[in-house]
Amino acid sequence: MTQRREQRAADWLAAAGLRPTRARLVLATLLVGDGRDRHVTAESLFEAAAGGDEAVSLATVYNTLRLFCSAGLLREIMVDGARVYFDTNMTDHPHFFWEDSATLSDAPKEELEIRRLPMAPMGAEIAAVDVVIRLRSKSG
Amino acid sequence: MTQRREQRAADWLAAAGLRPTRARLVLATLLVGDGRDRHVTAESLFEAAAGGDEAVSLATVYNTLRLFCSAGLLREIMVDGARVYFDTNMTDHPHFFWEDSATLSDAPKEELEIRRLPMAPMGAEIAAVDVVIRLRSKSG
DNA sequence: TTAAGTGCAAATTATTTGCAGTAAG
DNA sequence: CTTACTGCAAATAATTTGCACTTAA
């Protein structure tokens, strides 16, 4: 179980050609160890690592998240002006953003149907399409 | 001309029941004076005001943008992890985000057709739907 | 007159960086 | 061995806040 989690993390790093260092394995295990998609901020991941017994410094968490991102392992989601979120699910898919708690979750991709999309202007190409559905709790 | 720009700004404030103070008029004139939609950051608006002869302090620009937002005059767009953008166009419409220059522009609304959208989970309602089309300049 | 608005400077928060020590290939 | 990685602490950047002063109603 723990073995398998770490194996998954190691494979994930290997797939991107990244060295399996201690910090990277700790963070990768938290990110993809159980194979489910996850949304983290640097802070939340830092706390998760510290909560286990495998602390990683906050600076390294930041650096490592950026590294995973540029290696194509994570996707950056911009949803909150203040915080940056990272998603282990690399495909274009919609997100729910809970304004009350500032948390992020996947929205069911099958339920989004974009029929037509504006074309990229001349000389540009579409890098990604972010769809964020902002939710507020129904008060009335 | 300048008269009309200021009149538009004053009307815009009045519509939201906000006092037409000096700082607000200066900023509102820059935002809606010519009736075109505009995307600003606190910094860019601060510079625009300083570039004219009607300086407004940066802190006040921040406070005023937030105020306009909560008064329903502006819409906050979250697109870049670091900066917050404000849009004078309050309708749900897609944006182009130019990754190279970190600038934002409207994408033609007619060219976006969302056929189906995920439902809000129980107890929540959709506050807004942000569609951001990230562009990178075609290098190849 | 008086509650609301403004500006300054200081505080806060998220993120990045320089650099000396440590570990992976 | 040698280059890349890590962690600390200090630096940076965007934004917010406390408070004394000013202004609109």
Coordinates of N, CA and C in Angstrom, one line a residue, chain A residues 13 36 44-45 52 60 65 67 70 81 87 93 117:
Chain A
L13 N 7.5 10.5 -11.6 CA 8.7 11.3 -11.8 C 9.5 10.8 -13.0
R36 N -5.7 9.4 -7.4 CA -6.8 10.3 -7.6 C -6.3 11.7 -7.9
S44 N -0.9 24.3 1.1 CA -1.6 23.1 1.5 C -0.7 21.8 1.4
L45 N 0.1 21.8 0.4 CA 1.0 20.7 0.2 C 2.1 20.7 1.2
G52 N 2.5 14.7 7.8 CA 3.1 13.3 7.8 C 4.4 13.5 8.5
T60 N 11.1 24.7 -1.1 CA 11.3 23.6 -2.0 C 9.9 23.2 -2.5
L65 N 6.8 22.4 -7.2 CA 5.6 22.5 -7.9 C 5.8 23.2 -9.3
L67 N 8.6 23.1 -10.9 CA 9.3 22.2 -11.7 C 8.3 21.1 -12.3
S70 N 6.5 22.7 -15.2 CA 7.2 22.9 -16.5 C 7.6 21.5 -17.1
G81 N -7.2 35.4 -6.9 CA -6.1 36.4 -7.2 C -4.9 36.2 -6.4
D87 N -3.0 21.3 -10.3 CA -3.9 20.2 -10.5 C -3.2 19.1 -11.1
H93 N -10.3 20.6 -18.4 CA -11.6 20.3 -17.8 C -12.0 21.4 -16.9
L117 N -15.7 27.8 -30.0 CA -14.8 28.6 -29.2 C -14.2 29.7 -30.1

